[in-house]
């Protein structure tokens, strides 16, 4: 486990003592240094003695009420009685006490106190007052967990963490607040929480302990750690955090890269809010690529031509520089392929000006690919499901368009590029082209990268076409971003291997998830 094992408090939350025992033992075996035991999850009469034989590290006892996002099933007097029993039981080194009850429960022996405030629906306007009042209470650590609903809430959470003079963990819940769980460590939080078992639905946005091994393998987060983020909506299934974080580790860069889900229309406010950290650079994805280009003070020529950016670099003067790395990644993927193919065939590599390209789709990816190919001199025809979108893009970029229904009848085609999501997980049995269109010698480039071997790519291979996969383009655009972020040129082959390794277990897990289709866990039915 990384993010410094000492910086993670694993959360064990099961409804049965037996399953709690299994997870406590397993967490200790995996090297957990500190665990929160969520007593409120236990549905039967709580018996601390049954858990004690499985103790392998210090424990924090928590009895969270439903109003604070917990599952305590009993009355408040019962809860406080059990809290007191936990304190004197000798089983726990730490106890979590909500701010409204903390003054009524006295410090006992060596048991340390987390005084906490939770708000699962909002980030209250008087959060600073709430925190200042908490600071007068007897605590070893203060915890603030709130739900941010707008970008400025994130700024207030980060600023609160930054001004803390006593040990404090302040973070936002949910996907929107996710980044602040990590930034809290930069500004002195003693630990962040992570679910031992990510399927338990313990708290919105809570990472799992395993995520620190697979997705965030950074050694530790401290005051000098730089932050990078993937800004988009959705961001949940992106491979970019895995790629960038593993590369940071391999290249010994003190940095972490986290997903940051920002709803459409909120990019400027989100960028302003996160200046409180600040975030050193962003990968930008749907639906913010155009807004990112507009927001930047300066852009590279590719972002200017395409009118969209997939990268934002934060400069020392606080302004942003926008880049489009999809554009060069697409051309390089094709150029490298054409050169290797020509070399293998013992012929001169063709110039783009000799080639006719059919591009399927008229969205953001198509825009970057077409602009790049046109500039390289290729003869491009766009075909897209919505004819008006294809016609407009063709007019804007100066190429031809054809009806979606007529895409199989273009008179000349050397290269076909799929820029639609057709064939992407989970609809892996779909292809944007009839297999009969795929003739030997044709170059088939599918920008879809999950899975790498889409039906279109498989059809193309079996019909004697040569192929370029979306993985190639994805790796190249990520490598260019990494270079902009760090000044280091990462090895493409290492990144390719990282992505393939990352994709195989995830693809498997996704397939299993689909198969289960909402199946319940062993002991969590109805939870
Ligand atoms: P986008 O802006 O949403 O555009 C998607 C395009 O595909 C639109 O023209 C859309 O047509 C069309 N489309 C969607 N579903 C379709 C269907 N079932 N049949 C036919 N056409 C369909 O998305 P984007 O940003 O361009 O991304 C498109 C794909 O490119 C992504 O799914 C991703 O796999 C790939 N991509 C790959 C990389 C890489 O590095 N490898 C980078 C960027 C994107 P309408 O206008 O009719 O909706």
Coordinates of C-alpha atoms and ligand atoms in Angstrom, one line a residue:
X1 CA 0.0 0.0 0.0
X2 CA 1.3 3.5 -0.8
X3 CA 0.4 7.2 -0.1
X4 CA 2.6 6.3 2.9
X5 CA 1.1 3.5 4.8
X6 CA 1.1 5.8 7.9
X7 CA -1.1 8.3 6.1
X8 CA -4.0 5.9 5.5
X9 CA -6.6 4.9 8.0
X10 CA -8.3 1.8 6.6
X11 CA -12.0 1.6 7.3
X12 CA -13.5 -1.8 8.2
X13 CA -17.3 -1.9 8.0
X14 CA -19.2 -5.2 8.0
X15 CA -22.6 -6.1 9.3
X16 CA -21.5 -9.4 11.0
X17 CA -18.8 -9.9 13.6
X18 CA -17.5 -12.9 11.6
X19 CA -16.9 -10.9 8.5
X20 CA -15.5 -8.0 10.5
X21 CA -13.0 -10.5 12.0
X22 CA -12.0 -11.7 8.5
X23 CA -11.4 -8.1 7.3
X24 CA -9.5 -7.1 10.4
X25 CA -7.2 -10.1 10.0
X26 CA -6.8 -9.5 6.3
X27 CA -6.1 -5.8 6.8
X28 CA -3.4 -6.5 9.3
X29 CA -1.9 -9.1 6.9
X30 CA -1.8 -6.5 4.2
X31 CA 0.2 -4.1 6.4
X32 CA -2.5 -1.7 7.6
X33 CA -1.0 0.6 10.2
X34 CA -4.3 2.1 11.5
X35 CA -7.9 1.0 11.2
X36 CA -11.3 2.6 11.8
X37 CA -13.7 0.0 13.0
X38 CA -17.2 1.0 12.0
X39 CA -19.2 -0.4 14.9
X40 CA -22.3 1.2 13.5
X41 CA -22.3 -1.3 10.7
X42 CA -22.7 -4.3 13.0
X43 CA -26.4 -5.4 13.0
X44 CA -26.3 -7.8 16.0
X45 CA -25.4 -7.0 19.6
X46 CA -21.9 -5.6 19.6
X47 CA -19.2 -7.7 21.3
X48 CA -15.8 -6.1 21.3
X49 CA -14.2 -9.3 22.7
X50 CA -15.0 -11.2 19.5
X51 CA -12.9 -8.7 17.5
X52 CA -9.9 -8.3 19.8
X53 CA -8.1 -11.5 18.8
X54 CA -7.8 -10.0 15.3
X55 CA -6.1 -6.8 16.3
X56 CA -2.9 -6.2 14.4
X57 CA -2.6 -2.4 14.7
X58 CA -4.2 0.6 16.6
X59 CA -8.0 0.9 16.2
X60 CA -10.3 3.9 16.0
X61 CA -13.9 3.1 17.1
X62 CA -16.7 4.8 15.3
X63 CA -20.5 4.6 15.9
X64 CA -21.8 6.8 13.2
X65 CA -25.5 7.9 13.3
X66 CA -27.6 7.9 10.1
X67 CA -27.8 11.7 10.2
X68 CA -24.0 11.8 9.8
X69 CA -23.9 9.2 7.0
X70 CA -23.6 6.2 9.3
X71 CA -25.8 3.1 10.1
X72 CA -26.2 3.1 13.8
X73 CA -29.5 1.2 14.2
X74 CA -30.3 1.9 17.9
X75 CA -31.2 4.9 20.0
X76 CA -28.9 7.7 20.9
X77 CA -28.7 6.7 24.6
X78 CA -27.8 3.2 23.6
X79 CA -25.1 4.5 21.3
X80 CA -23.6 6.7 23.9
X81 CA -23.6 3.9 26.5
X82 CA -21.7 1.7 23.9
X83 CA -19.3 4.5 23.1
X84 CA -18.4 4.7 26.8
X85 CA -18.0 1.0 27.0
X86 CA -15.7 1.1 24.0
X87 CA -13.5 3.8 25.6
X88 CA -13.0 1.7 28.8
X89 CA -12.8 -1.6 27.0
X90 CA -9.1 -1.3 26.2
X91 CA -9.8 -2.5 22.6
X92 CA -9.5 0.9 21.0
X93 CA -6.6 3.4 21.0
X94 CA -8.9 6.1 19.4
X95 CA -12.6 7.0 19.6
X96 CA -14.6 9.2 17.2
X97 CA -17.0 11.6 19.0
X98 CA -19.3 13.9 17.0
X99 CA -18.8 17.5 17.9
X100 CA -22.3 17.8 19.5
X101 CA -21.7 15.0 22.0
X102 CA -17.9 15.3 22.6
X103 CA -18.2 17.7 25.6
X104 CA -20.4 15.2 27.4
X105 CA -17.9 12.3 27.1
X106 CA -14.8 12.8 29.2
X107 CA -11.3 11.8 28.2
X108 CA -10.3 8.4 29.6
X109 CA -6.8 7.1 30.1
X110 CA -4.7 6.9 26.9
X111 CA -7.6 6.8 24.5
X112 CA -7.2 9.5 21.9
X113 CA -10.2 11.5 20.6
X114 CA -11.2 12.4 17.1
X115 CA -13.9 15.1 17.3
X116 CA -15.8 15.1 14.1
X117 CA -18.4 17.1 12.1
X118 CA -20.3 15.6 9.2
X119 CA -22.6 17.1 6.7
X120 CA -23.7 14.7 4.0
X121 CA -25.7 17.2 2.0
X122 CA -23.9 20.5 2.0
X123 CA -20.9 22.5 2.9
X124 CA -22.5 25.0 5.4
X125 CA -21.8 28.7 4.9
X126 CA -20.7 28.9 8.6
X127 CA -18.2 26.0 8.3
X128 CA -15.4 28.2 9.7
X129 CA -17.5 29.0 12.7
X130 CA -18.3 25.4 13.3
X131 CA -14.6 24.5 13.0
X132 CA -13.5 27.4 15.4
X133 CA -16.0 26.1 18.0
X134 CA -14.7 22.6 17.6
X135 CA -11.2 23.8 18.2
X136 CA -12.3 24.7 21.8
X137 CA -13.2 21.0 22.4
X138 CA -10.9 18.4 23.8
X139 CA -9.5 16.5 20.8
X140 CA -6.3 15.0 19.4
X141 CA -7.6 15.3 15.8
X142 CA -10.4 17.3 14.4
X143 CA -12.3 15.9 11.4
X144 CA -14.5 17.8 9.0
X145 CA -16.3 15.8 6.3
X146 CA -18.8 17.8 4.3
X147 CA -20.5 17.5 0.9
X148 CA -19.4 20.2 -1.6
X149 CA -22.0 21.1 -4.1
X150 CA -20.3 24.0 -5.9
X151 CA -16.6 24.8 -6.7
X152 CA -16.3 27.5 -4.1
X153 CA -17.1 24.9 -1.4
X154 CA -13.9 23.1 -2.4
X155 CA -11.9 26.3 -2.0
X156 CA -13.4 26.8 1.5
X157 CA -12.5 23.2 2.5
X158 CA -8.9 23.5 1.3
X159 CA -8.5 26.9 3.0
X160 CA -9.8 25.5 6.2
X161 CA -7.3 22.7 6.1
X162 CA -4.5 25.1 5.2
X163 CA -5.2 27.4 8.3
X164 CA -5.4 24.5 10.7
X165 CA -3.1 25.0 13.7
X166 CA -4.1 21.7 15.4
X167 CA -4.2 18.3 13.7
X168 CA -7.2 18.4 11.4
X169 CA -8.6 16.3 8.5
X170 CA -10.9 18.4 6.3
X171 CA -12.3 17.0 3.1
X172 CA -15.2 17.0 0.8
X173 CA -17.2 13.9 0.2
X174 CA -18.5 12.5 -3.2
X175 CA -16.7 12.5 -6.6
X176 CA -16.7 16.3 -6.5
X177 CA -14.8 16.4 -3.2
X178 CA -12.5 13.5 -4.0
X179 CA -9.5 15.7 -4.8
X180 CA -9.7 17.4 -1.3
X181 CA -9.2 14.0 0.4
X182 CA -5.7 14.0 -1.1
X183 CA -4.9 17.7 -0.8
X184 CA -5.7 17.5 2.9
X185 CA -2.5 15.5 3.3
X186 CA -0.4 18.1 1.6
X187 CA -1.6 20.6 4.2
X188 CA -0.9 18.6 7.2
X189 CA -3.9 16.1 7.7
X190 CA -2.5 13.2 9.9
X191 CA -4.3 10.6 7.7
X192 CA -6.9 10.1 5.1
X193 CA -9.6 7.4 5.2
X194 CA -9.8 4.5 2.8
X195 CA -12.2 1.6 2.7
X196 CA -10.7 -1.8 3.3
X197 CA -13.3 -3.2 1.0
X198 CA -14.4 -0.9 -1.7
X199 CA -17.7 -2.7 -2.3
X200 CA -19.2 -1.8 1.1
X201 CA -20.5 1.6 0.1
X202 CA -19.2 3.2 3.4
X203 CA -19.1 6.8 2.4
X204 CA -19.5 8.7 -0.9
X205 CA -16.2 9.2 -2.7
X206 CA -14.2 7.1 -0.2
X207 CA -11.2 5.5 -2.0
X208 CA -10.2 1.9 -1.2
X209 CA -7.0 0.8 0.4
X210 CA -6.3 -1.2 -2.8
X211 CA -6.6 2.0 -4.8
X212 CA -3.3 3.2 -3.2
X213 CA -1.6 0.2 -4.7
X214 CA -3.2 0.2 -8.1
X215 CA -4.1 3.8 -8.9
X216 CA -2.3 6.1 -6.5
X217 CA 1.1 4.4 -5.8
X218 CA 2.7 7.6 -4.6
X219 CA 5.2 7.1 -1.8
X220 CA 3.8 9.8 0.4
X221 CA 2.0 13.2 0.1
X222 CA 3.6 16.1 1.8
X223 CA 3.9 19.9 1.6
X224 CA 6.0 19.7 -1.5
X225 CA 3.9 17.2 -3.4
X226 CA 2.5 18.7 -6.7
X227 CA -1.0 18.0 -7.7
X228 CA -2.4 17.2 -11.1
X229 CA -6.0 16.3 -12.0
X230 CA -8.2 14.8 -14.6
X231 CA -11.0 17.4 -15.1
X232 CA -14.1 16.1 -16.8
X233 CA -17.5 14.5 -16.3
X234 CA -17.6 11.5 -16.0
X235 CA -14.0 10.7 -14.8
X236 CA -14.7 7.5 -12.9
X237 CA -13.3 4.9 -15.3
X238 CA -10.4 6.8 -16.7
X239 CA -7.0 5.1 -16.9
X240 CA -5.2 8.5 -16.8
X241 CA -4.6 8.4 -13.0
X242 CA -3.1 5.0 -13.2
X243 CA -0.7 6.0 -16.0
X244 CA 0.4 9.3 -14.6
X245 CA 0.8 8.1 -11.0
X246 CA 2.8 5.1 -11.9
X247 CA 5.0 7.3 -14.1
X248 CA 5.5 9.8 -11.3
X249 CA 6.6 7.0 -9.1
X250 CA 9.0 5.4 -11.7
X251 CA 10.5 8.8 -12.5
X252 CA 10.7 9.8 -8.8
X253 CA 8.5 12.9 -9.2
X254 CA 6.9 14.0 -6.0
X255 CA 3.4 14.4 -7.4
X256 CA -0.1 12.8 -7.4
X257 CA -2.8 12.8 -10.1
X258 CA -6.4 12.6 -9.1
X259 CA -9.8 12.5 -10.9
X260 CA -11.8 15.7 -10.5
X261 CA -15.5 15.4 -11.6
X262 CA -16.7 18.9 -12.6
X263 CA -20.2 19.3 -14.1
X264 CA -20.6 21.0 -17.5
X265 CA -20.4 24.8 -17.3
X266 CA -18.4 24.9 -14.1
X267 CA -14.8 24.8 -15.4
X268 CA -13.8 28.4 -14.8
X269 CA -15.1 28.4 -11.2
X270 CA -13.5 25.0 -10.6
X271 CA -10.1 26.2 -11.8
X272 CA -10.4 29.3 -9.6
X273 CA -11.4 27.3 -6.5
X274 CA -8.5 24.8 -6.9
X275 CA -6.0 27.7 -7.1
X276 CA -6.1 27.3 -3.3
X277 CA -4.0 24.2 -3.7
X278 CA -2.9 25.0 -6.5
X279 CA -3.3 22.2 -9.1
X280 CA -0.2 22.3 -11.3
X281 CA -1.8 20.9 -14.4
X282 CA -5.0 19.3 -15.7
X283 CA -5.9 16.7 -18.3
X284 CA -9.2 17.9 -19.7
X285 CA -11.8 15.6 -21.0
X286 CA -15.5 15.7 -22.0
X287 CA -17.4 18.1 -21.7
X288 CA -14.7 20.7 -20.9
X289 CA -12.3 20.7 -23.8
X290 CA -13.7 23.7 -25.6
X291 CA -14.1 25.7 -22.3
X292 CA -10.5 24.9 -21.4
X293 CA -9.2 26.4 -24.6
X294 CA -11.3 29.5 -24.0
X295 CA -10.1 29.9 -20.4
X296 CA -6.4 29.7 -21.2
X297 CA -4.4 32.9 -21.6
X298 CA -2.1 31.2 -24.2
X299 CA -2.5 28.0 -26.3
X300 CA -0.3 25.9 -28.5
X301 CA -1.1 26.0 -32.2
X302 CA -2.9 22.6 -32.1
X303 CA -5.4 23.8 -29.4
X304 CA -5.9 27.0 -31.4
X305 CA -6.6 25.1 -34.7
X306 CA -8.9 22.6 -33.0
X307 CA -10.6 25.1 -30.7
X308 CA -10.3 22.6 -27.9
X309 CA -7.6 21.6 -25.3
X310 CA -7.1 18.4 -23.5
X311 CA -4.3 19.8 -21.3
X312 CA -4.0 22.9 -19.0
X313 CA -0.7 23.9 -17.5
X314 CA -0.8 26.2 -14.5
X315 CA 1.9 28.8 -14.9
X316 CA 3.8 30.6 -12.2
X317 CA 1.9 33.8 -12.8
X318 CA -1.4 32.0 -12.1
X319 CA -2.5 31.9 -15.8
X320 CA -3.1 28.7 -17.8
X321 CA -1.5 27.4 -21.0
X322 CA -3.7 25.2 -23.1
X323 CA -2.4 22.3 -25.3
X324 CA -4.0 19.7 -27.4
X325 CA -2.0 16.5 -27.3
X326 CA -4.8 14.4 -29.0
X327 CA -3.9 16.2 -32.3
X328 CA -0.2 15.3 -32.5
X329 CA -0.9 11.9 -30.9
X330 CA -3.3 10.9 -33.7
X331 CA -0.9 11.9 -36.5
X332 CA 2.1 10.3 -34.9
X333 CA 0.2 7.1 -34.4
X334 CA -0.6 6.9 -38.1
X335 CA 2.8 8.2 -39.3
X336 CA 4.7 5.6 -37.2
X337 CA 2.4 2.9 -38.5
X338 CA 2.7 3.9 -42.2
X339 CA 6.5 4.1 -41.9
X340 CA 6.8 0.7 -40.3
X341 CA 4.4 -0.8 -42.9
X342 CA 6.3 0.7 -45.8
X343 CA 9.6 -0.6 -44.3
X344 CA 8.2 -4.1 -43.9
X345 CA 6.9 -4.0 -47.5
X346 CA 10.2 -2.5 -48.8
X347 CA 8.4 0.5 -50.4
X348 CA 8.7 4.3 -49.9
X349 CA 6.4 5.5 -47.0
X350 CA 3.4 7.4 -48.5
X351 CA 3.0 11.1 -47.9
X352 CA -0.4 12.1 -46.3
X353 CA -1.1 14.2 -49.4
X354 CA -1.3 10.9 -51.3
X355 CA -3.9 9.4 -48.9
X356 CA -7.7 9.4 -48.7
X357 CA -9.1 9.1 -45.2
X358 CA -12.6 8.4 -44.0
X359 CA -13.3 9.7 -40.5
X360 CA -16.3 8.3 -38.7
X361 CA -17.9 10.7 -36.1
X362 CA -18.0 14.4 -35.8
X363 CA -17.3 15.0 -32.1
X364 CA -14.2 16.3 -30.2
X365 CA -11.9 13.4 -31.2
X366 CA -12.9 13.7 -34.9
X367 CA -12.3 17.4 -34.8
X368 CA -8.7 16.9 -33.5
X369 CA -8.0 14.0 -35.9
X370 CA -9.4 15.7 -39.0
X371 CA -7.6 19.0 -38.2
X372 CA -4.3 17.1 -37.8
X373 CA -4.7 15.0 -41.0
X374 CA -5.8 18.0 -43.1
X375 CA -2.8 20.0 -41.9
X376 CA -0.6 17.0 -42.8
X377 CA -2.1 17.2 -46.3
X378 CA -4.5 14.2 -46.3
X379 CA -7.8 14.1 -48.3
X380 CA -10.5 13.7 -45.6
X381 CA -14.2 12.8 -45.8
X382 CA -16.3 12.9 -42.6
X383 CA -19.3 10.7 -42.1
X384 CA -21.4 11.0 -38.9
X385 CA -24.7 9.8 -37.6
X386 CA -26.0 13.4 -37.4
X387 CA -25.5 14.7 -40.9
X388 CA -25.7 18.3 -39.9
X389 CA -22.8 17.9 -37.5
X390 CA -20.7 16.3 -40.1
X391 CA -21.6 19.0 -42.7
X392 CA -20.7 21.8 -40.3
X393 CA -17.4 20.3 -39.3
X394 CA -16.5 19.6 -43.0
X395 CA -17.3 23.2 -43.9
X396 CA -15.3 24.5 -40.9
X397 CA -12.2 22.4 -41.5
X398 CA -12.4 22.4 -45.3
X399 CA -13.0 18.7 -46.1
X400 CA -15.8 16.6 -47.6
X401 CA -18.7 14.9 -45.9
X402 CA -20.9 12.0 -46.8
X403 CA -24.1 10.6 -45.3
X404 CA -23.8 8.0 -42.6
X405 CA -25.9 5.6 -44.7
X406 CA -23.4 6.1 -47.6
X407 CA -20.2 5.6 -45.6
X408 CA -19.5 2.2 -47.1
X409 CA -19.6 3.7 -50.6
X410 CA -16.9 6.4 -50.5
X411 CA -15.1 6.2 -53.9
X412 CA -11.5 6.1 -52.5
X413 CA -10.3 5.1 -49.0
X414 CA -6.8 4.3 -47.8
X415 CA -7.3 4.9 -44.1
X416 CA -10.4 4.7 -42.0
X417 CA -10.5 6.3 -38.5
X418 CA -13.2 5.5 -36.1
X419 CA -13.9 8.6 -33.9
X420 CA -17.3 7.3 -32.5
X421 CA -17.6 5.4 -29.3
X422 CA -19.0 2.4 -31.2
X423 CA -17.3 -0.8 -30.0
X424 CA -16.4 0.7 -26.6
X425 CA -17.0 -1.2 -23.4
X426 CA -19.5 -2.5 -22.6
X427 CA -21.0 -2.7 -26.1
X428 CA -18.0 -4.6 -27.4
X429 CA -20.0 -6.5 -30.0
X430 CA -20.7 -3.4 -32.1
X431 CA -18.7 -2.0 -35.0
X432 CA -19.2 1.2 -37.0
X433 CA -18.5 -0.5 -40.3
X434 CA -19.7 -3.6 -42.1
X435 CA -16.8 -6.1 -42.3
X436 CA -17.2 -6.3 -46.1
X437 CA -15.9 -2.7 -46.3
X438 CA -12.5 -3.9 -44.9
X439 CA -10.3 -4.8 -47.8
X440 CA -6.6 -6.0 -47.7
X441 CA -4.2 -3.0 -47.6
X442 CA -6.7 -0.6 -45.9
X443 CA -5.3 1.0 -42.7
X444 CA -7.9 0.8 -39.9
X445 CA -7.4 3.2 -37.0
X446 CA -9.9 2.8 -34.1
X447 CA -9.5 5.6 -31.5
X448 CA -11.5 3.5 -29.0
X449 CA -9.0 2.0 -26.5
X450 CA -11.2 0.1 -24.1
X451 CA -11.0 -2.6 -25.2
X452 CA -7.9 -2.3 -27.4
X453 CA -9.1 -5.0 -29.7
X454 CA -12.5 -3.8 -30.7
X455 CA -14.7 -5.7 -33.1
X456 CA -13.7 -3.2 -35.8
X457 CA -10.0 -4.0 -35.1
X458 CA -10.6 -7.7 -35.0
X459 CA -12.6 -7.6 -38.3
X460 CA -9.8 -5.6 -39.9
X461 CA -7.1 -8.0 -38.8
X462 CA -9.0 -11.0 -40.1
X463 CA -9.6 -9.3 -43.5
X464 CA -5.9 -8.4 -44.1
X465 CA -6.0 -4.7 -43.2
X466 CA -3.3 -3.2 -41.1
X467 CA -4.3 -1.7 -37.8
X468 CA -3.6 1.2 -35.4
X469 CA -5.3 1.0 -32.0
X470 CA -6.7 3.6 -29.7
X471 CA -4.1 2.5 -27.1
X472 CA -1.4 3.9 -29.3
X473 CA -3.0 7.3 -29.5
X474 CA -4.0 7.3 -25.8
X475 CA -0.4 6.5 -24.8
X476 CA 1.0 9.2 -27.0
X477 CA -1.4 11.9 -25.8
X478 CA -0.7 11.0 -22.2
X479 CA 3.1 10.9 -22.7
X480 CA 2.9 14.4 -24.2
X481 CA 0.9 15.6 -21.2
X482 CA 3.4 14.0 -18.8
X483 CA 6.2 15.9 -20.6
X484 CA 4.3 19.2 -20.3
X485 CA 3.6 18.5 -16.6
X486 CA 7.1 17.4 -15.6
X487 CA 9.6 18.2 -18.4
X488 CA 10.4 14.5 -18.5
X489 CA 9.9 12.4 -21.7
X490 CA 8.4 9.1 -20.5
X491 CA 9.2 5.9 -22.4
X492 CA 6.2 5.0 -24.6
X493 CA 6.7 1.3 -24.2
X494 CA 6.6 1.5 -20.4
X495 CA 3.4 3.5 -20.6
X496 CA 1.9 1.0 -23.1
X497 CA 2.7 -1.8 -20.7
X498 CA 1.2 0.1 -17.8
X499 CA -2.0 0.7 -19.6
X500 CA -2.4 -2.9 -20.8
X501 CA -1.7 -4.2 -17.3
X502 CA -4.2 -1.8 -15.9
X503 CA -6.9 -2.6 -18.5
X504 CA -6.8 -6.3 -18.1
X505 CA -7.9 -6.6 -14.5
X506 CA -10.4 -3.7 -14.9
X507 CA -12.0 -5.2 -18.0
X508 CA -12.3 -8.4 -16.0
X509 CA -13.8 -6.6 -13.0
X510 CA -16.2 -4.7 -15.2
X511 CA -17.4 -7.9 -16.9
X512 CA -17.9 -9.5 -13.5
X513 CA -19.8 -6.5 -12.3
X514 CA -22.0 -6.6 -15.3
X515 CA -22.6 -10.3 -14.8
X516 CA -23.5 -9.8 -11.2
X517 CA -25.9 -7.1 -12.3
X518 CA -26.6 -5.7 -8.9
X519 CA -26.1 -8.9 -6.9
X520 CA -25.7 -8.4 -3.2
X521 CA -22.7 -9.1 -1.1
X522 CA -22.6 -12.0 1.4
X523 CA -23.9 -10.0 4.4
X524 CA -24.9 -6.7 3.1
X525 CA -28.4 -7.5 1.7
X526 CA -30.5 -4.5 1.8
X527 CA -27.7 -2.3 3.3
Ligands
LIG1 P1 -18.1 13.0 -28.8 O1 -17.7 14.4 -28.8 O2 -19.3 12.7 -27.9 O3 -18.5 12.6 -30.3 C1 -18.9 11.3 -30.6 C2 -19.3 11.1 -32.0 O4 -19.6 9.8 -32.3 C3 -20.4 12.0 -32.5 O5 -20.2 12.4 -33.8 C4 -21.6 11.0 -32.4 O6 -22.6 11.3 -33.2 C5 -21.0 9.8 -32.8 N1 -21.7 8.6 -32.2 C6 -22.0 8.4 -30.9 N2 -22.6 7.2 -30.8 C7 -22.8 6.7 -32.1 C8 -23.4 5.5 -32.6 N3 -24.0 4.6 -31.8 N4 -23.4 5.3 -33.9 C9 -22.8 6.2 -34.7 N5 -22.2 7.4 -34.3 C10 -22.2 7.6 -33.0 O7 -16.9 12.1 -28.3 P2 -15.4 12.3 -28.6 O8 -14.7 13.1 -27.6 O9 -15.2 12.7 -30.1 O10 -14.9 10.8 -28.4 C11 -15.3 9.7 -29.3 C12 -14.5 8.5 -29.0 O11 -13.1 8.7 -29.3 C13 -14.4 8.1 -27.5 O12 -15.5 7.3 -27.2 C14 -13.1 7.5 -27.3 O13 -13.2 6.1 -27.4 C15 -12.3 8.0 -28.5 N6 -11.1 8.8 -28.1 C16 -9.9 8.2 -28.0 C17 -8.8 8.9 -27.6 C18 -7.5 8.2 -27.5 O14 -6.5 8.8 -27.1 N7 -7.4 7.0 -28.0 C19 -8.9 10.3 -27.4 C20 -10.2 10.9 -27.5 C21 -11.3 10.2 -27.8 P3 -23.9 12.3 -32.9 O15 -23.4 13.7 -33.2 O16 -25.0 11.8 -33.7 O17 -24.2 12.1 -31.4

